[in-house]
Rosetta silent file (secondary structure, phi, psi, omega in degrees, C-alpha in Angstrom):
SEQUENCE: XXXXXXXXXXXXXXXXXXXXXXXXXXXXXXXXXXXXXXXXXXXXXXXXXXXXXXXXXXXXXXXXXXXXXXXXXXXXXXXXXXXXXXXXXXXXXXXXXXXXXXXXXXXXXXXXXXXXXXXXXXXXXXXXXXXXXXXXXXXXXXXXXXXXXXXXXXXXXXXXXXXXXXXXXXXXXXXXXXXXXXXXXXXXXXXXXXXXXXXXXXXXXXXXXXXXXXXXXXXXXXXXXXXXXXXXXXXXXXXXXXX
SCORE:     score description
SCORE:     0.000 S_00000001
   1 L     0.000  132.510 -176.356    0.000    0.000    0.000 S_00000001
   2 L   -89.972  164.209 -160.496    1.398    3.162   -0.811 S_00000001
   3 L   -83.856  159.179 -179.272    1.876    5.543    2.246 S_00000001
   4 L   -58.455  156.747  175.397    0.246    8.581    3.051 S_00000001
   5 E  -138.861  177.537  175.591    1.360   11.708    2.228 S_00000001
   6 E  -149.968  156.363  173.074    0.726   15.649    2.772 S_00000001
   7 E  -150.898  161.283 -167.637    0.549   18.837    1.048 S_00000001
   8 E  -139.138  125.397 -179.975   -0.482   22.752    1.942 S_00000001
   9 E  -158.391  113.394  162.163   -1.844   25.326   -0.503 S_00000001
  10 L    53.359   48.502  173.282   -3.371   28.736    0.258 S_00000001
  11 L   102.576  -36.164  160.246   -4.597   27.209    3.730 S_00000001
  12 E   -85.034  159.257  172.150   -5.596   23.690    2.794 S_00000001
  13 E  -102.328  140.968 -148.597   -4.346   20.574    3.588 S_00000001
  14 E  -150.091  147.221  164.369   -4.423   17.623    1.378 S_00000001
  15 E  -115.518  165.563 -171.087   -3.988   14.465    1.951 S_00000001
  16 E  -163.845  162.691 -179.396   -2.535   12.098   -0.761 S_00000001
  17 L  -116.923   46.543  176.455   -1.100    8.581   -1.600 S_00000001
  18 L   138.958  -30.313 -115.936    2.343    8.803   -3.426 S_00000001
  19 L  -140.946  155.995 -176.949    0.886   10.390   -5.994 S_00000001
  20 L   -81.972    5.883  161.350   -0.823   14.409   -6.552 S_00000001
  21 L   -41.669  101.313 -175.443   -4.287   12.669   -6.682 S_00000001
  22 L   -86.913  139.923  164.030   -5.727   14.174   -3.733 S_00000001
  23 L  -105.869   30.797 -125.723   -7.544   11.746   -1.489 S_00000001
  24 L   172.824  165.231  145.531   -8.550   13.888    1.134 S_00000001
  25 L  -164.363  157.168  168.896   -8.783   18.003    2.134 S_00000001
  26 E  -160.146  124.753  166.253   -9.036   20.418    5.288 S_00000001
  27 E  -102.297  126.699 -162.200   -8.870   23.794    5.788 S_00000001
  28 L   -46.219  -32.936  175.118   -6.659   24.359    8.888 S_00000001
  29 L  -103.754   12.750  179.928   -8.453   26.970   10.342 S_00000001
  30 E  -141.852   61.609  163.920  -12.401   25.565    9.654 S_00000001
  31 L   -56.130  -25.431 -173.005  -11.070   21.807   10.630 S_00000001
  32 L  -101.296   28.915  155.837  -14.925   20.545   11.209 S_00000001
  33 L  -134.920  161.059 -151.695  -16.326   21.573    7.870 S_00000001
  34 L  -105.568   93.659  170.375  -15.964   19.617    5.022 S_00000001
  35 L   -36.428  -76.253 -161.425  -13.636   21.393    2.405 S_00000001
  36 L   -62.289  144.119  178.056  -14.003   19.141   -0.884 S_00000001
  37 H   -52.639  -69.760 -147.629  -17.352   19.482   -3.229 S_00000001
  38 H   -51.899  -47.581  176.618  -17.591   16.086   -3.813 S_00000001
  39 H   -47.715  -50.133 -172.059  -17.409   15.130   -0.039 S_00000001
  40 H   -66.507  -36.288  179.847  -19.978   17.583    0.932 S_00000001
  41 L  -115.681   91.906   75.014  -22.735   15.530   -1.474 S_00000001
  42 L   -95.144   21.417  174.829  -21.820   12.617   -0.214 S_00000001
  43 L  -106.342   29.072  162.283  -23.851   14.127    3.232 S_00000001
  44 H   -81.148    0.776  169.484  -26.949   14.093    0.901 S_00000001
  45 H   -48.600  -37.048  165.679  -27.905   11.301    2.737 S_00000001
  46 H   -41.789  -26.682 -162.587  -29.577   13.553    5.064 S_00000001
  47 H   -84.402  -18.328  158.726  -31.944   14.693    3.030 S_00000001
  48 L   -81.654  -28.512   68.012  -33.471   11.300    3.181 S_00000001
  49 L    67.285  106.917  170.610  -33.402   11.425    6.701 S_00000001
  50 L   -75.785  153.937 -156.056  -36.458   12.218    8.631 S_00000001
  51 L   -91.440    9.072 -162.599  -35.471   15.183   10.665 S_00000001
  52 L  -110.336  -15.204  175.141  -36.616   14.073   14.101 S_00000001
  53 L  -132.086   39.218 -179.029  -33.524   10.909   13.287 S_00000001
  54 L   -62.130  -36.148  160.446  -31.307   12.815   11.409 S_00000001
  55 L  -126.065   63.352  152.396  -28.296   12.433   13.698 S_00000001
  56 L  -122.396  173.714 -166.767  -29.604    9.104   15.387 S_00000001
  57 L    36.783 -150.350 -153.988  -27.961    5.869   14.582 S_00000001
  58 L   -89.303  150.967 -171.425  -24.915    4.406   13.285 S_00000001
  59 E  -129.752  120.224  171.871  -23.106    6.160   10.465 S_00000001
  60 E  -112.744  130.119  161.589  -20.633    3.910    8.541 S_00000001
  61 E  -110.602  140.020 -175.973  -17.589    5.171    6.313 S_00000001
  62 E  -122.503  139.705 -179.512  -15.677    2.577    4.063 S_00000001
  63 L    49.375  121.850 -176.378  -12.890    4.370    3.240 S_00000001
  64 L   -85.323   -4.038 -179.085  -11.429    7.076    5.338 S_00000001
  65 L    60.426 -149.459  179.270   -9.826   10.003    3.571 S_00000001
  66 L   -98.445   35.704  157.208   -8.925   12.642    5.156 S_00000001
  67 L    80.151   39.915 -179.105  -11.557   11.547    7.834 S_00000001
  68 H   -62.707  -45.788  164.463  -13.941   14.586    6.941 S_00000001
  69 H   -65.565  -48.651  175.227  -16.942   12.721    7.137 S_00000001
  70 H   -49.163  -31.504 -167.986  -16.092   10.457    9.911 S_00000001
  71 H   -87.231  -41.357  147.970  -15.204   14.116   12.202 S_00000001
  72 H    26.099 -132.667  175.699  -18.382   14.988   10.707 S_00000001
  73 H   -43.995  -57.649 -151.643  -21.029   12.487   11.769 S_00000001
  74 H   -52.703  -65.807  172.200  -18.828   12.233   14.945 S_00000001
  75 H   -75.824  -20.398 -177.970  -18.437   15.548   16.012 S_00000001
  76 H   -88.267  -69.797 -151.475  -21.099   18.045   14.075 S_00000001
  77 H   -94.620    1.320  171.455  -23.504   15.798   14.100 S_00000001
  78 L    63.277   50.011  158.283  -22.642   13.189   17.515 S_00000001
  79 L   -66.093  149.558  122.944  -23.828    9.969   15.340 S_00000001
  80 L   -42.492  118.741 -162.335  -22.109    6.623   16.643 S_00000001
  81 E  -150.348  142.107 -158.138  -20.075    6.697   13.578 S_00000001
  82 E  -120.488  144.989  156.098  -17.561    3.278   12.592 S_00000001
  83 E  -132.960  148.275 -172.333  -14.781    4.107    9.848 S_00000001
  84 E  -124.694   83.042 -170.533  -13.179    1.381    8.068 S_00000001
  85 E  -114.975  152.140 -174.564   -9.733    2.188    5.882 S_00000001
  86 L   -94.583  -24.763  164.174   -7.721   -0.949    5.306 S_00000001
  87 L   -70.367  102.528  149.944   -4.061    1.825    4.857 S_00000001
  88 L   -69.319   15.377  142.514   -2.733    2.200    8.375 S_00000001
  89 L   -94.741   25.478  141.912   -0.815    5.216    7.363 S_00000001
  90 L   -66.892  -65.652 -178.211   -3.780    6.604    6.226 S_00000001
  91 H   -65.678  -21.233  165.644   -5.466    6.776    9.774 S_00000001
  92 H   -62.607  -38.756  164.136   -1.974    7.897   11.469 S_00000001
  93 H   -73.415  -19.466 -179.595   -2.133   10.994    9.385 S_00000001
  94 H   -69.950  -41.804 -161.286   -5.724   11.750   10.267 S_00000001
  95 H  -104.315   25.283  124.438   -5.120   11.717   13.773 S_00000001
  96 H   -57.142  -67.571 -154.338   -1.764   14.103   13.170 S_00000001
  97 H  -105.899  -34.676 -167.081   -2.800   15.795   10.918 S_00000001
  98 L  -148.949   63.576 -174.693   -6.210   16.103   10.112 S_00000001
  99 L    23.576   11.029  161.355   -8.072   16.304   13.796 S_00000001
 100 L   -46.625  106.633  172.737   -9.429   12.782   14.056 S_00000001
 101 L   -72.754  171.317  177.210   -9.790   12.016   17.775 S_00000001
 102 L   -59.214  168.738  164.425   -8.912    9.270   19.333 S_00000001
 103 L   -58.433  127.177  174.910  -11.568    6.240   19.685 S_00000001
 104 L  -137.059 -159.658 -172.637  -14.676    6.892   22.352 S_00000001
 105 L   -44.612  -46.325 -154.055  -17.963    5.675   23.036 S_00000001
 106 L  -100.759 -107.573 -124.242  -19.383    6.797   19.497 S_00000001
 107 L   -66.787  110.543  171.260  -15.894    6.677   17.244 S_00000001
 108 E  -134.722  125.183 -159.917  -14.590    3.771   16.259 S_00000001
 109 E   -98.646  144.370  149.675  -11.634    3.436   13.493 S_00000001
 110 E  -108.275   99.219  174.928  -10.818    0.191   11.846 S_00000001
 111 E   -69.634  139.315  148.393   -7.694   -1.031    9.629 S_00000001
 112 L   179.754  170.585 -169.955   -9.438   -3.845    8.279 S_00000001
 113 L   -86.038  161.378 -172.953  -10.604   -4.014    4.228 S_00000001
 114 H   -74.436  -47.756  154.877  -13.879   -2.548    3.448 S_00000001
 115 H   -15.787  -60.945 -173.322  -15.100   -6.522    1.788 S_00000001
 116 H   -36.630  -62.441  169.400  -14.476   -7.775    4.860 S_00000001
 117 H   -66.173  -63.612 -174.617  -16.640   -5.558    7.123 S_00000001
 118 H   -82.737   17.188  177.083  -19.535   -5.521    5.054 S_00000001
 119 L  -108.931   -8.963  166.308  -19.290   -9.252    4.400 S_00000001
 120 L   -43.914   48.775  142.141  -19.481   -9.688    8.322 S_00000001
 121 H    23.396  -48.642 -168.905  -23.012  -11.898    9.019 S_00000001
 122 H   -67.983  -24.958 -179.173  -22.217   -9.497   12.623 S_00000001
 123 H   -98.679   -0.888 -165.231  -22.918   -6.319   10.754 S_00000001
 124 L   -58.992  128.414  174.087  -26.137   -7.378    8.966 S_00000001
 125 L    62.052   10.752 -171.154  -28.543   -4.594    9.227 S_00000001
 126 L   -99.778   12.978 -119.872  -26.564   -2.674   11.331 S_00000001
 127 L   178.850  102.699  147.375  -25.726    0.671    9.445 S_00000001
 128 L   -84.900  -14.278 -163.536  -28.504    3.485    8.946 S_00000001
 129 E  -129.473  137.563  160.925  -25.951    5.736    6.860 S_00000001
 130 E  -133.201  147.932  174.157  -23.296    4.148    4.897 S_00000001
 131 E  -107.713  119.229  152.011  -20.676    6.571    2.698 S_00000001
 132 E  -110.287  132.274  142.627  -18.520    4.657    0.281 S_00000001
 133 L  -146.517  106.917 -179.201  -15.316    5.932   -0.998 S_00000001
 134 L  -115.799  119.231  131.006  -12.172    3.510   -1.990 S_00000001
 135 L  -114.245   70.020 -169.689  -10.123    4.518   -4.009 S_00000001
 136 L   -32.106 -153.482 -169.887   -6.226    3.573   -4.078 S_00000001
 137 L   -85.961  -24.287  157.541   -3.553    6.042   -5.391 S_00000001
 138 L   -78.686  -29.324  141.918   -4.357    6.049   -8.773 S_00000001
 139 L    99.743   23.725 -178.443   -7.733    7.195   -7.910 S_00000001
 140 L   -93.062  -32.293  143.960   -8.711    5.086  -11.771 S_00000001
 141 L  -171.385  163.437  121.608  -11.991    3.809  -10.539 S_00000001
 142 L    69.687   68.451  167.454  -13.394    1.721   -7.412 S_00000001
 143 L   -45.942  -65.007 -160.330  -11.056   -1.063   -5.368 S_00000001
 144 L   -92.387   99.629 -172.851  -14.237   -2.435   -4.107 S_00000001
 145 L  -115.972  -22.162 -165.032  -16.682   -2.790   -7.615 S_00000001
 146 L   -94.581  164.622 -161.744  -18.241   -5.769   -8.028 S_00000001
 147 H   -78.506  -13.886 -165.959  -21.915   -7.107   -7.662 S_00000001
 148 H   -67.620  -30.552 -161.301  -20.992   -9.598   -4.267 S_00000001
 149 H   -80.236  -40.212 -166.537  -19.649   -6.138   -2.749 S_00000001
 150 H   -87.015   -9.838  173.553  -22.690   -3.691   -3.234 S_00000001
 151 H   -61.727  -73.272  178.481  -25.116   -6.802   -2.425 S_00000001
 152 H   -41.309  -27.057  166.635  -23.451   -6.980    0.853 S_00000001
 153 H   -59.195  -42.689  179.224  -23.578   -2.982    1.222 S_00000001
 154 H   -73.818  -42.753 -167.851  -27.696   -3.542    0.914 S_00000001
 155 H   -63.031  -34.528  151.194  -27.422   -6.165    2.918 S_00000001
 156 H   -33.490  -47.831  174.040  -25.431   -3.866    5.703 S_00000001
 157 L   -54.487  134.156  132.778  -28.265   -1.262    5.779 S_00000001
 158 L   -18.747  178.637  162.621  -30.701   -1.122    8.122 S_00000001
 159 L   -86.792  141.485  173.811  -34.754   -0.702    6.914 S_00000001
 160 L    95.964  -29.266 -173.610  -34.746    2.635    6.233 S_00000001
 161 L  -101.621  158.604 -154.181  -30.982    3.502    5.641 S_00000001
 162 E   -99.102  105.571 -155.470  -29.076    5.301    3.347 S_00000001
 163 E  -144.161  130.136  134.051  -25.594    4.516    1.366 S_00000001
 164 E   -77.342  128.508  174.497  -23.848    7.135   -0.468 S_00000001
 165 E  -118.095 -168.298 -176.046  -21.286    6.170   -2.890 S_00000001
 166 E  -118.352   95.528 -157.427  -18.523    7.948   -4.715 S_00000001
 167 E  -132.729  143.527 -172.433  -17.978    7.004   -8.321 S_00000001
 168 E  -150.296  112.149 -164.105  -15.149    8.762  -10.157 S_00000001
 169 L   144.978 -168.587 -165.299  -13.876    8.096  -13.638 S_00000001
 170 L   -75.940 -176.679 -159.928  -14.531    7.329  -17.309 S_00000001
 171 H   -72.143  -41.150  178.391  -18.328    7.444  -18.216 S_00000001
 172 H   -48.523  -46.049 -165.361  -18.202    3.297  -18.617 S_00000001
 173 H   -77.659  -12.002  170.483  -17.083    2.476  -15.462 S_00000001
 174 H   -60.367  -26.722  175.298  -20.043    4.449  -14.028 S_00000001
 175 H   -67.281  -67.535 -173.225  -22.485    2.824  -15.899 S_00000001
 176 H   -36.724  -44.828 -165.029  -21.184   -0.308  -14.928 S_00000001
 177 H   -74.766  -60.220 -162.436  -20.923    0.800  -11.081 S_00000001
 178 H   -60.508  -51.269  176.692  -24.354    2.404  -11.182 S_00000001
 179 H   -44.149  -50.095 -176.082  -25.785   -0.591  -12.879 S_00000001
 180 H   -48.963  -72.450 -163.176  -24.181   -2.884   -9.730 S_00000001
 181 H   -31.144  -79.132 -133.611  -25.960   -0.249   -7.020 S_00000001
 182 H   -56.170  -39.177  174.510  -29.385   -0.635   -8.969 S_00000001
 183 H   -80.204  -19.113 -176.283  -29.453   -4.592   -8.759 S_00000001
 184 H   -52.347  -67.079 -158.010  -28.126   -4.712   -5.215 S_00000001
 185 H  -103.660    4.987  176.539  -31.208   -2.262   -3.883 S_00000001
 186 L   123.133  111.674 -156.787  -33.573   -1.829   -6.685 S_00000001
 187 L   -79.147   11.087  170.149  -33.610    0.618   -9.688 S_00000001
 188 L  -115.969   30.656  142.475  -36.331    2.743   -8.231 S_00000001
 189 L   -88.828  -27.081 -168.203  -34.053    2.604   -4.806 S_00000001
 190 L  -106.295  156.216  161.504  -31.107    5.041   -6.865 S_00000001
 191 E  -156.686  163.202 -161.550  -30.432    8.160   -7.582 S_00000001
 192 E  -129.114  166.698  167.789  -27.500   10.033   -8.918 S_00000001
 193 L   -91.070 -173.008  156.310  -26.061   13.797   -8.352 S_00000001
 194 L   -87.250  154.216 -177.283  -24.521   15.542  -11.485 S_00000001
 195 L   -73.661  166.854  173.912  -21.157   15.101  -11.490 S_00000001
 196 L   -69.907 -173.276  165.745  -18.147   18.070  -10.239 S_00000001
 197 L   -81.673   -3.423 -168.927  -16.058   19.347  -12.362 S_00000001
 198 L  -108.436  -15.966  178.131  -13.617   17.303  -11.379 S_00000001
 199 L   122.233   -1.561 -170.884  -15.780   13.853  -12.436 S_00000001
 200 E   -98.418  123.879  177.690  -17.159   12.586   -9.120 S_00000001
 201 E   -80.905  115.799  167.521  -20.678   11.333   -9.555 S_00000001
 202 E   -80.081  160.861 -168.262  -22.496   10.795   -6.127 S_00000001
 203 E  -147.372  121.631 -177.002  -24.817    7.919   -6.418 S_00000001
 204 E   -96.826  119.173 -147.280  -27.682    7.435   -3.767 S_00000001
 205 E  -133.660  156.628  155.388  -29.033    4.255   -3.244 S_00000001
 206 E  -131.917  162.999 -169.642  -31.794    3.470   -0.278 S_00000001
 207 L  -108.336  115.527  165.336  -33.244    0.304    1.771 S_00000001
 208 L    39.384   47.409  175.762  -37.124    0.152    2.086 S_00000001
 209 L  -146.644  113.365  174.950  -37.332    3.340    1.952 S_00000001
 210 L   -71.655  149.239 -169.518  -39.704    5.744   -0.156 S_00000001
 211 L   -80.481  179.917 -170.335  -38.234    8.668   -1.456 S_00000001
 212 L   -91.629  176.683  166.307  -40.026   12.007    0.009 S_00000001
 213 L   -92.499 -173.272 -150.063  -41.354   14.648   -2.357 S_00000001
 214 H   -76.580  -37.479 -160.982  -39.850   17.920   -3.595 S_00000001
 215 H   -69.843  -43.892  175.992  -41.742   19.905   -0.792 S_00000001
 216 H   -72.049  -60.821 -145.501  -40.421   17.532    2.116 S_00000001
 217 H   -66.717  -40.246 -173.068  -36.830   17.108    0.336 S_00000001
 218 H   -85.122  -26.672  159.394  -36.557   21.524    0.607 S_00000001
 219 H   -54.473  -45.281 -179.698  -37.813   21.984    3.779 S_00000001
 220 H   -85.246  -19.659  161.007  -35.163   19.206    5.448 S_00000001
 221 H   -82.343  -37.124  163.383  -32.543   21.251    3.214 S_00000001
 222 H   -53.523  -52.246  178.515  -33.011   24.578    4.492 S_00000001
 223 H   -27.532  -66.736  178.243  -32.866   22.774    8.251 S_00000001
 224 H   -11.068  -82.509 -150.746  -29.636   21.475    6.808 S_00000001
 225 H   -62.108  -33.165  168.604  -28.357   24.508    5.936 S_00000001
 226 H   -53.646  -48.824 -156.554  -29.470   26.477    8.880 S_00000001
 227 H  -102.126  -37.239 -169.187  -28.370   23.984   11.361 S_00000001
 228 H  -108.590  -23.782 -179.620  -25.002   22.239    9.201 S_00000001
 229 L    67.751    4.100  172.083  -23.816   24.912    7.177 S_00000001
 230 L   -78.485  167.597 -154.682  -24.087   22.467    4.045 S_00000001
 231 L  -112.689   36.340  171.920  -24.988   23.528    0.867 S_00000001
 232 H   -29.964  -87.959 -120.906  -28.720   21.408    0.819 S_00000001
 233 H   -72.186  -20.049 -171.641  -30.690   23.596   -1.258 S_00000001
 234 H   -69.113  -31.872 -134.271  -27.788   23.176   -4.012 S_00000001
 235 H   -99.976  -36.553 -177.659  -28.003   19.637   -3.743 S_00000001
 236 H   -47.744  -48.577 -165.844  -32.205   19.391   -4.535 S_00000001
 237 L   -74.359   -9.410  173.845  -30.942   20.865   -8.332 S_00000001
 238 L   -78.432  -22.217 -142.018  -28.425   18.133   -8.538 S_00000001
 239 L   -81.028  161.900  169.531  -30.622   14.892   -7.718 S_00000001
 240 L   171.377  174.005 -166.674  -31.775   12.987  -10.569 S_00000001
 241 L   -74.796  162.850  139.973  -32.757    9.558  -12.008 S_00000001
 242 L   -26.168  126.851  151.771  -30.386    6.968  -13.087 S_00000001
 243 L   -79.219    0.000    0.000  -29.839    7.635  -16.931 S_00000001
């Protein structure tokens, strides 16, 4: 595995794996809000979220970054929140480098591979939020891709819960990825954002759970934004079907 790495530019912090792919961001002096676009819609899981359990239950990250989500859930929003990165110089720089506390009550970090953990019979149903993003150093699509892995992702979820993923790359492997989500949980369980500018598609997939209407979905985004400081209302213009 290649080892973590760091870089600094006009106040951020980057985290990286060898290579200038950043896998990771913080800005030094706003550590608890979540720098990168892409990162920030992969919280649209909230918006499916009824607001009275919005920060209840377990929050799962497969892959940790520069642990933005994980300080997140943990700290903005006090979820019980599990992160799982399989690089243990990855998690040594977060908690250097990029304010990741230590392990408590709620926070619990894991080297272990992301397969593994959601392939656990102990974790079944156990997960109302799950965020996937693996990517290794080339950052060329997906480690974890395949249909046994996003079955087991549905299978993770709770009734009711919510898994963002992260899909980044040429337009085939998205199809291909997107295609995976849709038979794991259903194709009228997904939805996708529009992609950044930079290529990362978020892709929203849910468990036995209808989605709300337009009226409910903008109402729980101003709260967002009011309460989180996220960029909801942005996120409503992004949402869309599968193509």
């Amino acid at each position: 595995m290649a080892p973590a790495t760091l870089s600094e530019f006009d106040g951020v912090r980057y985290l990286h794996l060898g290579t200038p792919w950043v896998q990771g961001a913080m800005r030094v002096r706003k550590p608890h809000t979540i720098e990168l676009e892409y990162v920030q819609r992969m919280m649209v899981w909230m918006l499916f979220r009824d607001g009275g359990k919005l920060a209840k239950g377990h929050a799962v990250q497969l892959g940790l970054g520069s642990a933005a989500i994980t300080r997140f859930c943990h700290r903005n929003l006090r979820m019980k929140t599990t992160a799982v990165e399989l690089n243990p110089t990855v998690t040594t720089a977060c908690r250097l480098w990029f304010h990741l506390p230590a392990d408590d009550k709620r926070l619990t970090v894991l080297n272990q591979d992301a397969a593994d953990y959601v392939a656990d019979p102990a974790h079944t149903e156990t997960a109302d939020v799950l965020n996937v993003d693996l990517y290794d150093h080339d950052a060329a699509s997906p480690v974890l891709d395949d249909q046994d892995f996003y079955d087991a992702c549905q299978r993770l979820l709770a009734d009711g819960g919510v898994m963002t993923v992260n899909l980044f790359g040429r337009d085939a492997s998205f199809e291909k990825s997107a295609s995976r989500i849709a038979a794991a949980f259903g194709p009228d369980a997904v939805l996708s954002m529009q992609p950044t500018k930079e290529g990362n598609t978020v892709v929203i997939a849910v468990k036995n759970l209808t989605f709300p209407d337009r009226d409910l979905l903008a109402a729980r985004a101003e709260n967002i934004e009011t309460r989180f400081g996220l960029p909801a209302r942005k996120w409503l213009r992004m949402i869309r079907a599968l193509p």
